Amino acid sequence: MLRNQLVVELKRALTKKNILLWLSIIIFLPASRFYMISKGYQFFEPVEVFQETISGIIPLLFPVIVIIVYLPSFLQEQRNKFIPYTRPRIPLHIYVTSKGFVNAFFTGVVTFLLVFIPFVFIVYVEKHLGIIHYSSPTENVRIPAVTFSQFLRYGDFAYGFIYSLWVAINGVVYGTIAFILLLNVSNPFIALSIPFLFYHVLNFVTGLFHVAMFSPLSTIFPFNIEEQPLWTVFVPFSFLIAFLVFAFVFTLRNDEKEWMI
């Protein structure tokens, strides 16, 4: 039954409005940043251009991006009291679970492509177009390495794919937390604000205590600090996972009648 409902929800999510929104996120955000840095910046390698393209507005808006991919449609069903009327044809927990999986799936796909498509364009396509002018590094020039640059030893593609996958995993976790909070918090604004506040407040706190290497921003988009050991990225991620598990268990223990639907 869950499999059939997943197919239904996947098809239902593929509306023209949603597809246009996802394409806007995937294309417009990196394209606008790429346009800004295409002139007046000095680059030595395509990977530098990619890293600069993903910097700026995308890290700042990341919690918002993962929320708007799918959750507005679920929130609309909540507000319209549509979900309780699905009980005669499908168990409520199956319906809600399918919504959670679909939210995680599309959030993961969109956040993955948001990073991977610019990577492929900049590293493999742009060099044939000549939009970016690359300088030849001299002996005194040191190209800074950032976290995840460790994977460049396995090739550019390995680096781009693994890093894009890391961003997507974080997107899924943030999006799933927001989804679960919508089920448990009566005020949707507060529910959707908690992941956003966690992201930015922890960025502020880690900066205040001079441990920016553990901030969500620097572990998901590590282009503002020098290369750190890979284990550092799992410090804020572990807090996220712990909160996700706690929220999930709390939701399961709650009676379905107590869900905000």
Short mmCIF file of C-alpha atoms in Angstrom, two decimals:
data_model
loop_
_atom_site.label_atom_id
_atom_site.label_comp_id
_atom_site.label_asym_id
_atom_site.label_seq_id
_atom_site.Cartn_x
_atom_site.Cartn_y
_atom_site.Cartn_z
CA MET A 1 0.00 0.00 0.00
CA LEU A 2 2.84 2.39 0.82
CA ARG A 3 4.48 1.71 -2.53
CA ASN A 4 1.29 2.53 -4.42
CA GLN A 5 0.78 5.71 -2.41
CA LEU A 6 4.38 6.75 -3.06
CA VAL A 7 3.77 6.47 -6.79
CA VAL A 8 0.60 8.56 -6.43
CA GLU A 9 2.37 11.25 -4.41
CA LEU A 10 5.34 11.36 -6.78
CA LYS A 11 3.03 11.95 -9.73
CA ARG A 12 0.99 14.48 -7.77
CA ALA A 13 4.13 16.47 -6.91
CA LEU A 14 5.19 16.75 -10.56
CA THR A 15 3.05 19.79 -11.32
CA LYS A 16 4.07 22.54 -13.73
CA LYS A 17 4.29 24.96 -10.81
CA ASN A 18 6.64 22.72 -8.83
CA ILE A 19 8.80 21.86 -11.81
CA LEU A 20 9.15 25.55 -12.66
CA LEU A 21 10.08 26.30 -9.04
CA TRP A 22 12.69 23.52 -8.96
CA LEU A 23 14.22 24.59 -12.27
CA SER A 24 14.36 28.17 -11.01
CA ILE A 25 16.26 27.03 -7.91
CA ILE A 26 18.61 24.74 -9.80
CA ILE A 27 19.39 27.15 -12.66
CA PHE A 28 18.72 30.73 -11.57
CA LEU A 29 20.56 30.80 -8.24
CA PRO A 30 23.92 29.45 -9.47
CA ALA A 31 23.58 31.24 -12.83
CA SER A 32 23.10 34.61 -11.12
CA ARG A 33 26.16 34.02 -8.95
CA PHE A 34 28.18 32.78 -11.93
CA TYR A 35 27.32 35.95 -13.83
CA MET A 36 28.48 38.08 -10.88
CA ILE A 37 31.91 36.41 -10.73
CA SER A 38 32.47 35.99 -14.47
CA LYS A 39 34.15 39.42 -14.60
CA GLY A 40 36.58 41.03 -12.20
CA TYR A 41 37.75 37.83 -10.50
CA GLN A 42 41.04 36.01 -10.97
CA PHE A 43 40.84 32.25 -11.30
CA PHE A 44 43.44 29.59 -11.97
CA GLU A 45 41.30 26.44 -12.16
CA PRO A 46 37.64 25.58 -12.99
CA VAL A 47 37.15 24.09 -9.52
CA GLU A 48 37.80 27.55 -8.06
CA VAL A 49 35.04 28.99 -10.24
CA PHE A 50 32.66 26.26 -9.10
CA GLN A 51 33.43 26.90 -5.45
CA GLU A 52 32.92 30.63 -5.86
CA THR A 53 29.66 30.03 -7.75
CA ILE A 54 28.25 27.92 -4.92
CA SER A 55 29.34 30.52 -2.36
CA GLY A 56 27.36 33.63 -1.50
CA ILE A 57 23.60 33.48 -1.81
CA ILE A 58 23.14 29.68 -1.93
CA PRO A 59 24.65 28.99 1.53
CA LEU A 60 22.65 31.84 3.04
CA LEU A 61 19.37 30.60 1.56
CA PHE A 62 20.03 26.89 2.03
CA PRO A 63 17.48 26.32 4.86
CA VAL A 64 14.86 28.22 2.87
CA ILE A 65 15.60 26.24 -0.29
CA VAL A 66 15.08 22.86 1.38
CA ILE A 67 11.80 24.06 2.88
CA ILE A 68 10.22 25.45 -0.28
CA VAL A 69 10.98 22.45 -2.50
CA TYR A 70 7.94 20.45 -1.37
CA LEU A 71 6.62 21.49 2.03
CA PRO A 72 4.37 24.36 0.82
CA SER A 73 2.08 21.82 -0.87
CA PHE A 74 1.93 19.73 2.31
CA LEU A 75 1.26 22.86 4.36
CA GLN A 76 -1.57 23.76 2.02
CA GLU A 77 -3.19 20.37 2.64
CA GLN A 78 -2.82 20.95 6.38
CA ARG A 79 -4.47 24.36 6.25
CA ASN A 80 -7.30 23.11 4.04
CA LYS A 81 -7.97 20.18 6.43
CA PHE A 82 -7.63 17.83 3.48
CA ILE A 83 -5.53 15.11 5.15
CA PRO A 84 -8.19 13.76 7.59
CA TYR A 85 -10.51 13.09 4.64
CA THR A 86 -8.03 10.57 3.21
CA ARG A 87 -8.71 8.11 6.05
CA PRO A 88 -11.56 6.20 4.30
CA ARG A 89 -9.29 5.17 1.42
CA ILE A 90 -5.86 4.92 3.06
CA PRO A 91 -4.52 4.68 6.63
CA LEU A 92 -3.38 8.05 7.90
CA HIS A 93 0.14 6.90 8.80
CA ILE A 94 0.64 5.51 5.27
CA TYR A 95 -0.48 8.80 3.73
CA VAL A 96 1.75 10.92 5.98
CA THR A 97 4.73 8.56 5.56
CA SER A 98 4.45 8.78 1.78
CA LYS A 99 4.45 12.58 2.06
CA GLY A 100 7.62 12.39 4.16
CA PHE A 101 9.41 10.16 1.66
CA VAL A 102 8.39 12.31 -1.29
CA ASN A 103 9.55 15.44 0.53
CA ALA A 104 12.93 13.80 1.23
CA PHE A 105 13.25 12.54 -2.36
CA PHE A 106 12.56 15.81 -4.14
CA THR A 107 14.54 17.85 -1.61
CA GLY A 108 17.52 15.56 -2.15
CA VAL A 109 17.24 15.65 -5.94
CA VAL A 110 16.89 19.45 -6.12
CA THR A 111 19.75 20.18 -3.71
CA PHE A 112 21.97 17.63 -5.45
CA LEU A 113 21.33 19.13 -8.88
CA LEU A 114 21.70 22.65 -7.48
CA VAL A 115 25.36 21.82 -6.88
CA PHE A 116 26.14 19.12 -9.44
CA ILE A 117 24.82 20.84 -12.56
CA PRO A 118 26.93 24.00 -12.00
CA PHE A 119 29.91 21.72 -11.34
CA VAL A 120 29.45 19.85 -14.62
CA PHE A 121 28.88 23.08 -16.56
CA ILE A 122 31.89 24.90 -15.12
CA VAL A 123 34.38 22.02 -15.14
CA TYR A 124 33.40 20.29 -18.39
CA VAL A 125 31.44 22.76 -20.55
CA GLU A 126 32.48 26.32 -19.75
CA LYS A 127 36.13 25.80 -20.69
CA HIS A 128 34.97 25.30 -24.31
CA LEU A 129 32.90 28.50 -24.18
CA GLY A 130 35.62 30.76 -22.80
CA ILE A 131 33.39 32.81 -20.51
CA ILE A 132 35.93 32.70 -17.69
CA HIS A 133 39.48 33.91 -18.25
CA TYR A 134 41.98 31.75 -16.38
CA SER A 135 45.34 33.04 -15.25
CA SER A 136 48.48 30.93 -15.18
CA PRO A 137 49.65 30.41 -11.61
CA THR A 138 53.18 31.51 -10.78
CA GLU A 139 55.53 29.91 -8.30
CA ASN A 140 54.43 32.32 -5.55
CA VAL A 141 50.72 31.65 -6.07
CA ARG A 142 49.12 29.11 -3.76
CA ILE A 143 45.64 27.94 -4.74
CA PRO A 144 43.76 27.55 -1.44
CA ALA A 145 42.36 24.14 -0.60
CA VAL A 146 39.01 23.78 1.15
CA THR A 147 37.31 20.89 2.90
CA PHE A 148 36.35 18.09 0.49
CA SER A 149 39.29 19.06 -1.74
CA GLN A 150 40.76 15.81 -0.40
CA PHE A 151 38.64 14.03 -3.01
CA LEU A 152 40.28 15.88 -5.90
CA ARG A 153 43.05 13.28 -5.79
CA TYR A 154 40.47 10.85 -7.21
CA GLY A 155 39.57 13.23 -10.03
CA ASP A 156 37.34 16.25 -10.56
CA PHE A 157 34.22 14.16 -11.14
CA ALA A 158 34.65 12.23 -7.90
CA TYR A 159 35.02 15.50 -6.01
CA GLY A 160 31.97 17.09 -7.64
CA PHE A 161 29.74 14.04 -7.18
CA ILE A 162 30.71 13.35 -3.56
CA TYR A 163 30.40 16.99 -2.55
CA SER A 164 27.02 17.35 -4.30
CA LEU A 165 25.85 14.21 -2.52
CA TRP A 166 26.94 15.68 0.83
CA VAL A 167 24.91 18.85 0.22
CA ALA A 168 21.91 16.72 -0.82
CA ILE A 169 22.13 14.59 2.35
CA ASN A 170 22.11 17.71 4.49
CA GLY A 171 19.18 19.05 2.47
CA VAL A 172 17.22 15.84 3.10
CA VAL A 173 17.90 16.00 6.84
CA TYR A 174 16.90 19.66 7.17
CA GLY A 175 13.81 19.11 5.00
CA THR A 176 12.76 16.02 6.96
CA ILE A 177 13.15 17.83 10.27
CA ALA A 178 10.93 20.64 8.98
CA PHE A 179 8.35 18.08 7.80
CA ILE A 180 8.26 16.32 11.18
CA LEU A 181 7.98 19.64 13.00
CA LEU A 182 4.93 20.50 10.89
CA LEU A 183 3.29 17.39 12.31
CA ASN A 184 4.01 18.34 15.91
CA VAL A 185 4.02 22.14 16.18
CA SER A 186 0.69 23.95 15.99
CA ASN A 187 2.19 27.09 14.44
CA PRO A 188 3.56 26.28 10.95
CA PHE A 189 5.68 29.42 10.92
CA ILE A 190 7.50 28.31 14.07
CA ALA A 191 7.86 24.76 12.74
CA LEU A 192 9.50 25.94 9.51
CA SER A 193 11.61 28.55 11.30
CA ILE A 194 13.36 26.09 13.64
CA PRO A 195 15.68 24.56 10.98
CA PHE A 196 16.44 28.05 9.66
CA LEU A 197 17.24 29.33 13.17
CA PHE A 198 19.38 26.29 13.99
CA TYR A 199 21.42 26.86 10.84
CA HIS A 200 22.05 30.58 11.32
CA VAL A 201 22.21 30.72 15.12
CA LEU A 202 24.81 27.93 15.19
CA ASN A 203 26.77 29.79 12.51
CA PHE A 204 26.76 32.85 14.79
CA VAL A 205 27.66 30.91 17.95
CA THR A 206 30.55 29.02 16.35
CA GLY A 207 31.88 32.27 14.95
CA LEU A 208 31.57 33.91 18.36
CA PHE A 209 33.64 31.16 19.97
CA HIS A 210 36.13 31.05 17.07
CA VAL A 211 35.26 27.50 16.01
CA ALA A 212 33.81 28.34 12.61
CA MET A 213 35.02 24.99 11.26
CA PHE A 214 32.05 23.43 13.10
CA SER A 215 29.41 25.82 11.78
CA PRO A 216 26.69 24.43 9.48
CA LEU A 217 27.66 26.92 6.79
CA SER A 218 31.34 25.98 6.85
CA THR A 219 30.66 22.24 6.93
CA ILE A 220 28.09 22.22 4.12
CA PHE A 221 29.60 25.03 2.03
CA PRO A 222 33.22 25.04 3.22
CA PHE A 223 34.53 27.77 0.94
CA ASN A 224 34.98 30.50 3.56
CA ILE A 225 37.72 28.73 5.53
CA GLU A 226 40.82 26.73 4.71
CA GLU A 227 40.77 22.96 4.37
CA GLN A 228 39.70 21.10 7.52
CA PRO A 229 39.79 17.38 8.37
CA LEU A 230 36.73 15.61 7.00
CA TRP A 231 35.59 14.58 10.48
CA THR A 232 34.77 18.22 11.30
CA VAL A 233 31.80 18.22 8.90
CA PHE A 234 30.09 15.54 10.97
CA VAL A 235 30.04 17.57 14.19
CA PRO A 236 26.98 19.78 13.42
CA PHE A 237 25.59 16.97 11.25
CA SER A 238 25.54 14.66 14.29
CA PHE A 239 23.45 17.22 16.19
CA LEU A 240 21.04 17.31 13.26
CA ILE A 241 20.75 13.52 13.16
CA ALA A 242 20.22 13.35 16.92
CA PHE A 243 17.44 15.93 16.73
CA LEU A 244 15.89 14.15 13.74
CA VAL A 245 15.84 10.82 15.60
CA PHE A 246 14.35 12.46 18.71
CA ALA A 247 11.65 14.22 16.66
CA PHE A 248 10.87 11.01 14.75
CA VAL A 249 10.50 8.93 17.93
CA PHE A 250 8.37 11.67 19.52
CA THR A 251 6.10 11.66 16.46
CA LEU A 252 5.72 7.87 16.52
CA ARG A 253 4.83 7.94 20.21
CA ASN A 254 2.20 10.58 19.64
CA ASP A 255 -1.25 9.37 18.78
CA GLU A 256 -2.25 10.18 15.21
CA LYS A 257 -5.04 12.32 16.64
CA GLU A 258 -2.41 14.64 18.13
CA TRP A 259 -0.72 15.29 14.78
CA MET A 260 -1.29 18.78 13.36
CA ILE A 261 -3.33 17.68 10.39
#
